[in-house]
mmCIF file of C-alpha atoms in Angstrom:
data_model
loop_
_atom_site.group_PDB
_atom_site.id
_atom_site.type_symbol
_atom_site.label_atom_id
_atom_site.label_comp_id
_atom_site.label_asym_id
_atom_site.label_seq_id
_atom_site.Cartn_x
_atom_site.Cartn_y
_atom_site.Cartn_z
ATOM 1 C CA MET A 1 29.382 69.063 -20.516
ATOM 2 C CA THR A 2 32.666 67.712 -19.134
ATOM 3 C CA LEU A 3 34.809 65.082 -20.792
ATOM 4 C CA GLU A 4 34.756 62.654 -17.863
ATOM 5 C CA PRO A 5 32.038 60.305 -19.249
ATOM 6 C CA PHE A 6 34.023 60.027 -22.465
ATOM 7 C CA LYS A 7 37.455 59.567 -20.919
ATOM 8 C CA SER A 8 36.382 56.304 -19.328
ATOM 9 C CA LEU A 9 35.281 55.000 -22.738
ATOM 10 C CA VAL A 10 38.511 55.733 -24.595
ATOM 11 C CA ALA A 11 40.890 54.778 -21.777
ATOM 12 C CA GLY A 12 42.916 51.667 -22.523
ATOM 13 C CA ARG A 13 42.484 51.898 -26.291
ATOM 14 C CA ARG A 14 45.226 52.675 -28.791
ATOM 15 C CA PHE A 15 45.191 53.977 -32.328
ATOM 16 C CA SER A 16 47.679 54.974 -34.992
ATOM 17 C CA CYS A 17 46.749 55.872 -38.558
ATOM 18 C CA THR A 18 48.799 53.809 -41.027
ATOM 19 C CA MET A 19 47.578 55.703 -44.115
ATOM 20 C CA CYS A 20 46.061 52.543 -45.578
ATOM 21 C CA GLY A 21 43.040 54.391 -47.001
ATOM 22 C CA LYS A 22 40.591 51.633 -46.083
ATOM 23 C CA CYS A 23 38.527 53.956 -43.909
ATOM 24 C CA CYS A 24 37.676 55.965 -47.038
ATOM 25 C CA THR A 25 36.222 53.155 -49.135
ATOM 26 C CA GLY A 26 33.217 50.858 -49.126
ATOM 27 C CA ASP A 27 29.613 51.156 -48.041
ATOM 28 C CA GLY A 28 28.857 54.233 -46.007
ATOM 29 C CA GLU A 29 27.937 57.877 -46.023
ATOM 30 C CA ILE A 30 29.904 61.076 -45.463
ATOM 31 C CA TRP A 31 27.735 63.852 -44.090
ATOM 32 C CA LEU A 32 28.672 67.528 -44.234
ATOM 33 C CA ALA A 33 27.569 70.084 -41.694
ATOM 34 C CA PRO A 34 26.421 73.402 -43.198
ATOM 35 C CA GLU A 35 29.460 75.270 -41.894
ATOM 36 C CA GLU A 36 31.850 72.653 -43.274
ATOM 37 C CA ILE A 37 30.689 73.219 -46.846
ATOM 38 C CA PRO A 38 32.123 76.711 -47.496
ATOM 39 C CA ARG A 39 35.362 75.767 -45.735
ATOM 40 C CA ILE A 40 36.009 72.825 -48.056
ATOM 41 C CA ALA A 41 34.844 74.796 -51.102
ATOM 42 C CA LYS A 42 37.335 77.559 -50.298
ATOM 43 C CA HIS A 43 40.120 75.009 -49.894
ATOM 44 C CA LEU A 44 39.350 73.763 -53.419
ATOM 45 C CA ASN A 45 39.087 77.311 -54.810
ATOM 46 C CA LEU A 46 35.465 76.702 -55.756
ATOM 47 C CA SER A 47 32.311 78.668 -55.147
ATOM 48 C CA THR A 48 30.025 77.066 -52.604
ATOM 49 C CA GLN A 49 27.451 76.275 -55.280
ATOM 50 C CA ARG A 50 30.036 74.742 -57.609
ATOM 51 C CA PHE A 51 31.296 72.581 -54.771
ATOM 52 C CA LEU A 52 27.762 71.451 -53.896
ATOM 53 C CA ASP A 53 26.944 70.603 -57.513
ATOM 54 C CA THR A 54 30.195 68.764 -58.157
ATOM 55 C CA TYR A 55 30.887 66.848 -54.974
ATOM 56 C CA THR A 56 27.684 66.508 -52.957
ATOM 57 C CA LYS A 57 24.069 65.419 -53.078
ATOM 58 C CA GLN A 58 21.010 66.400 -51.075
ATOM 59 C CA TYR A 59 20.038 63.728 -48.590
ATOM 60 C CA SER A 60 18.455 65.348 -45.593
ATOM 61 C CA LYS A 61 15.245 66.753 -44.178
ATOM 62 C CA TYR A 62 17.076 69.883 -43.072
ATOM 63 C CA SER A 63 18.295 72.666 -45.323
ATOM 64 C CA GLY A 64 22.075 72.850 -45.498
ATOM 65 C CA TRP A 65 22.866 69.192 -44.850
ATOM 66 C CA ARG A 66 24.643 67.437 -47.721
ATOM 67 C CA MET A 67 26.332 64.129 -48.408
ATOM 68 C CA LEU A 68 29.534 63.610 -50.344
ATOM 69 C CA LYS A 69 29.285 61.674 -53.568
ATOM 70 C CA THR A 70 31.478 58.635 -54.109
ATOM 71 C CA ALA A 71 34.209 58.536 -56.728
ATOM 72 C CA GLY A 72 32.087 56.205 -58.844
ATOM 73 C CA ASP A 73 34.548 53.317 -58.711
ATOM 74 C CA SER A 74 33.768 49.727 -57.793
ATOM 75 C CA GLY A 75 35.126 50.238 -54.289
ATOM 76 C CA GLN A 76 32.787 53.155 -53.573
ATOM 77 C CA SER A 77 35.742 55.307 -52.597
ATOM 78 C CA CYS A 78 35.273 58.752 -51.121
ATOM 79 C CA VAL A 79 35.330 61.360 -53.871
ATOM 80 C CA PHE A 80 38.325 62.969 -52.149
ATOM 81 C CA LEU A 81 40.445 59.832 -51.853
ATOM 82 C CA SER A 82 43.479 60.372 -54.082
ATOM 83 C CA PRO A 83 43.187 58.343 -57.309
ATOM 84 C CA LEU A 84 46.978 58.292 -57.552
ATOM 85 C CA ASP A 85 47.723 56.222 -54.465
ATOM 86 C CA GLY A 86 44.274 55.338 -53.099
ATOM 87 C CA LYS A 87 45.463 56.259 -49.634
ATOM 88 C CA THR A 88 45.664 60.003 -49.092
ATOM 89 C CA CYS A 89 42.871 62.535 -48.607
ATOM 90 C CA LEU A 90 42.797 65.502 -50.971
ATOM 91 C CA VAL A 91 41.072 67.706 -48.379
ATOM 92 C CA HIS A 92 42.707 66.326 -45.252
ATOM 93 C CA SER A 93 43.352 69.684 -43.598
ATOM 94 C CA VAL A 94 39.666 70.645 -43.908
ATOM 95 C CA ARG A 95 38.065 67.197 -43.829
ATOM 96 C CA PRO A 96 34.586 66.819 -42.276
ATOM 97 C CA SER A 97 34.160 66.288 -38.550
ATOM 98 C CA GLN A 98 32.960 62.767 -39.254
ATOM 99 C CA CYS A 99 36.382 61.925 -40.670
ATOM 100 C CA SER A 100 38.515 63.882 -38.222
ATOM 101 C CA THR A 101 36.931 62.223 -35.169
ATOM 102 C CA TYR A 102 37.455 58.647 -36.406
ATOM 103 C CA PRO A 103 37.914 56.226 -34.665
ATOM 104 C CA TRP A 104 36.433 57.944 -31.621
ATOM 105 C CA TRP A 105 32.802 57.342 -32.518
ATOM 106 C CA PRO A 106 30.070 56.303 -30.042
ATOM 107 C CA GLU A 107 29.219 53.136 -31.959
ATOM 108 C CA LEU A 108 32.825 51.924 -31.792
ATOM 109 C CA MET A 109 33.196 52.267 -28.041
ATOM 110 C CA HIS A 110 31.696 48.851 -27.361
ATOM 111 C CA ASP A 111 34.409 46.218 -27.393
ATOM 112 C CA GLY A 112 32.609 44.083 -29.973
ATOM 113 C CA GLU A 113 32.343 46.959 -32.440
ATOM 114 C CA TRP A 114 35.930 48.040 -31.807
ATOM 115 C CA GLU A 115 37.189 44.500 -32.439
ATOM 116 C CA TRP A 116 35.080 44.154 -35.605
ATOM 117 C CA GLU A 117 36.488 47.393 -36.983
ATOM 118 C CA LYS A 118 40.026 46.323 -36.101
ATOM 119 C CA THR A 119 39.622 42.943 -37.774
ATOM 120 C CA ASN A 120 37.749 44.023 -40.879
ATOM 121 C CA ILE A 121 38.600 47.644 -41.592
ATOM 122 C CA CYS A 122 41.403 49.452 -39.821
ATOM 123 C CA GLU A 123 44.781 48.009 -38.941
ATOM 124 C CA GLY A 124 45.525 51.078 -36.830
ATOM 125 C CA PHE A 125 43.232 49.980 -33.986
ATOM 126 C CA ASP A 126 45.373 48.900 -31.016
ATOM 127 C CA HIS A 127 48.398 49.051 -33.300
ATOM 128 C CA PRO A 128 51.547 47.855 -31.501
ATOM 129 C CA ASP A 129 53.442 50.967 -32.615
ATOM 130 C CA ALA A 130 50.698 53.388 -31.584
ATOM 131 C CA PRO A 131 51.906 56.171 -29.283
ATOM 132 C CA PRO A 132 50.436 56.492 -25.783
ATOM 133 C CA LEU A 133 46.840 57.638 -26.063
ATOM 134 C CA ASP A 134 46.092 61.305 -25.461
ATOM 135 C CA VAL A 135 42.975 60.547 -23.411
ATOM 136 C CA GLU A 136 41.918 64.188 -23.239
ATOM 137 C CA GLU A 137 42.007 64.651 -27.022
ATOM 138 C CA ALA A 138 40.376 61.300 -27.768
ATOM 139 C CA ALA A 139 37.603 62.101 -25.283
ATOM 140 C CA ARG A 140 37.092 65.514 -26.882
ATOM 141 C CA GLN A 141 36.714 63.899 -30.292
ATOM 142 C CA LEU A 142 34.303 61.312 -28.909
ATOM 143 C CA LYS A 143 32.222 64.064 -27.342
ATOM 144 C CA GLU A 144 32.104 65.890 -30.676
ATOM 145 C CA ALA A 145 31.161 62.721 -32.534
ATOM 146 C CA ASN A 146 28.549 61.971 -29.881
ATOM 147 C CA THR A 147 26.802 65.288 -30.514
ATOM 148 C CA MET A 148 27.084 64.864 -34.264
ATOM 149 C CA THR A 149 25.527 61.413 -34.092
ATOM 150 C CA GLN A 150 22.439 62.778 -32.371
ATOM 151 C CA LEU A 151 22.058 65.634 -34.827
ATOM 152 C CA ARG A 152 22.714 63.382 -37.799
ATOM 153 C CA LEU A 153 20.035 60.890 -36.833
ATOM 154 C CA LEU A 154 17.543 63.703 -36.381
ATOM 155 C CA ALA A 155 18.335 64.912 -39.893
ATOM 156 C CA SER A 156 18.361 61.536 -41.634
ATOM 157 C CA THR A 157 15.751 60.746 -44.261
ATOM 158 C CA VAL A 158 16.662 57.074 -44.324
ATOM 159 C CA ARG A 159 14.897 54.551 -42.122
ATOM 160 C CA VAL A 160 16.614 54.352 -38.762
ATOM 161 C CA THR A 161 17.662 50.793 -38.013
ATOM 162 C CA PRO A 162 17.479 49.158 -34.571
ATOM 163 C CA LYS A 163 21.283 49.402 -34.300
ATOM 164 C CA GLU A 164 21.182 53.125 -35.063
ATOM 165 C CA MET A 165 18.493 53.566 -32.434
ATOM 166 C CA ASP A 166 20.762 51.766 -29.976
ATOM 167 C CA TRP A 167 23.570 54.205 -30.823
ATOM 168 C CA ALA A 168 21.214 57.165 -30.462
ATOM 169 C CA ASN A 169 19.914 55.963 -27.110
ATOM 170 C CA ARG A 170 23.455 55.346 -25.926
ATOM 171 C CA VAL A 171 24.700 58.842 -26.657
ATOM 172 C CA LEU A 172 21.522 60.439 -25.361
ATOM 173 C CA VAL A 173 22.022 58.654 -22.048
ATOM 174 C CA TRP A 174 25.517 60.132 -21.809
ATOM 175 C CA GLU A 175 24.155 63.624 -22.420
ATOM 176 C CA GLU A 176 21.254 63.228 -19.997
ATOM 177 C CA GLU A 177 23.436 61.864 -17.206
ATOM 178 C CA GLU A 178 25.807 64.807 -17.503
ATOM 179 C CA ASP A 179 22.945 67.324 -17.682
ATOM 180 C CA GLU A 180 21.496 65.942 -14.453
ATOM 181 C CA GLU A 181 24.851 66.382 -12.732
ATOM 182 C CA GLY A 182 25.850 69.761 -14.124
ATOM 183 C CA GLY A 183 22.730 71.521 -15.352
ATOM 184 C CA SER A 184 21.207 71.746 -18.799
ATOM 185 C CA GLY A 185 23.115 74.700 -20.237
ATOM 186 C CA ALA A 186 25.237 72.718 -22.682
ATOM 187 C CA GLY A 187 22.385 70.469 -23.645
ATOM 188 C CA GLU A 188 20.215 73.438 -24.538
ATOM 189 C CA GLY A 189 22.721 74.598 -27.128
ATOM 190 C CA GLU A 190 22.870 71.159 -28.700
ATOM 191 C CA ALA A 191 19.097 70.850 -28.665
ATOM 192 C CA ALA A 192 18.838 74.228 -30.376
ATOM 193 C CA ARG A 193 21.156 73.081 -33.146
ATOM 194 C CA ALA A 194 19.192 69.857 -33.547
ATOM 195 C CA LYS A 195 16.021 71.853 -34.102
ATOM 196 C CA GLY A 196 17.695 74.233 -36.508
ATOM 197 C CA THR A 197 17.619 77.088 -34.014
ATOM 198 C CA PRO A 198 20.519 79.547 -34.400
ATOM 199 C CA THR A 199 23.120 79.381 -31.634
ATOM 200 C CA GLY A 200 26.179 81.416 -30.822
ATOM 201 C CA GLN A 201 28.336 78.988 -32.817
ATOM 202 C CA GLY A 202 25.985 78.809 -35.759
ATOM 203 C CA GLY A 203 25.223 75.151 -35.074
ATOM 204 C CA LYS A 204 27.307 72.177 -36.041
ATOM 205 C CA PRO A 205 25.339 69.241 -37.351
ATOM 206 C CA GLY A 206 27.559 66.694 -38.993
ATOM 207 C CA SER A 207 29.026 63.209 -38.920
ATOM 208 C CA ALA A 208 27.238 60.470 -40.794
ATOM 209 C CA ALA A 209 24.570 57.824 -40.528
ATOM 210 C CA GLY A 210 25.755 54.592 -42.014
ATOM 211 C CA LYS A 211 24.984 51.007 -42.609
ATOM 212 C CA LYS A 212 26.999 47.936 -41.703
ATOM 213 C CA PRO A 213 29.584 47.096 -42.796
ATOM 214 C CA GLU A 214 30.596 50.683 -43.486
ATOM 215 C CA LYS A 215 34.252 51.403 -43.742
ATOM 216 C CA GLY A 216 36.175 53.671 -41.444
ATOM 217 C CA GLY A 217 35.583 57.299 -42.223
ATOM 218 C CA LYS A 218 32.686 56.212 -44.407
ATOM 219 C CA ARG A 219 31.272 53.885 -41.802
ATOM 220 C CA ASN A 220 28.587 55.625 -39.704
#
């Protein structure tokens, strides 16, 4: 699947992370893809099982999917948000796809959602000091998040809300339109991962299903 459908959605937007840490607090869920788990565990010098027991909980129909626990504070901070400054990520170099693709998420590509996030969560949206947007990279991240959203919703045990169904339908339309134009090869690989079928890349379910008003990296 090409990036063209996604380039048109990110064009004209700007973003610059200000290290405020707000995207890592509040209501929301951080989902881990199976292949992300050993990578983060290794970064922390932990066995995979020790990492799972200490930092995650089971919250999925599919084997291998996990969710990060919160830090247990009143702000429901991510367990990996530094307690020293409340702003930096302790696993930033190996953070989950859900976090690394923010803010280029399907549900934020509607102007209303983008503006809500800018007003209530992240001061980096359309920041006046943001560098010129790398449209290619932003589109690549949106494409990744788009696939993750589909796989995440398929794996979720929680009741899917009407808004989540709208997001799912939106990203599915993008995939279907591209498949009709360029064949179904790419879609078959993603469908295989969604069903738990092994693929050449080992599958990459990830991202997160959230509830409003989730915050930044913990939002959706």
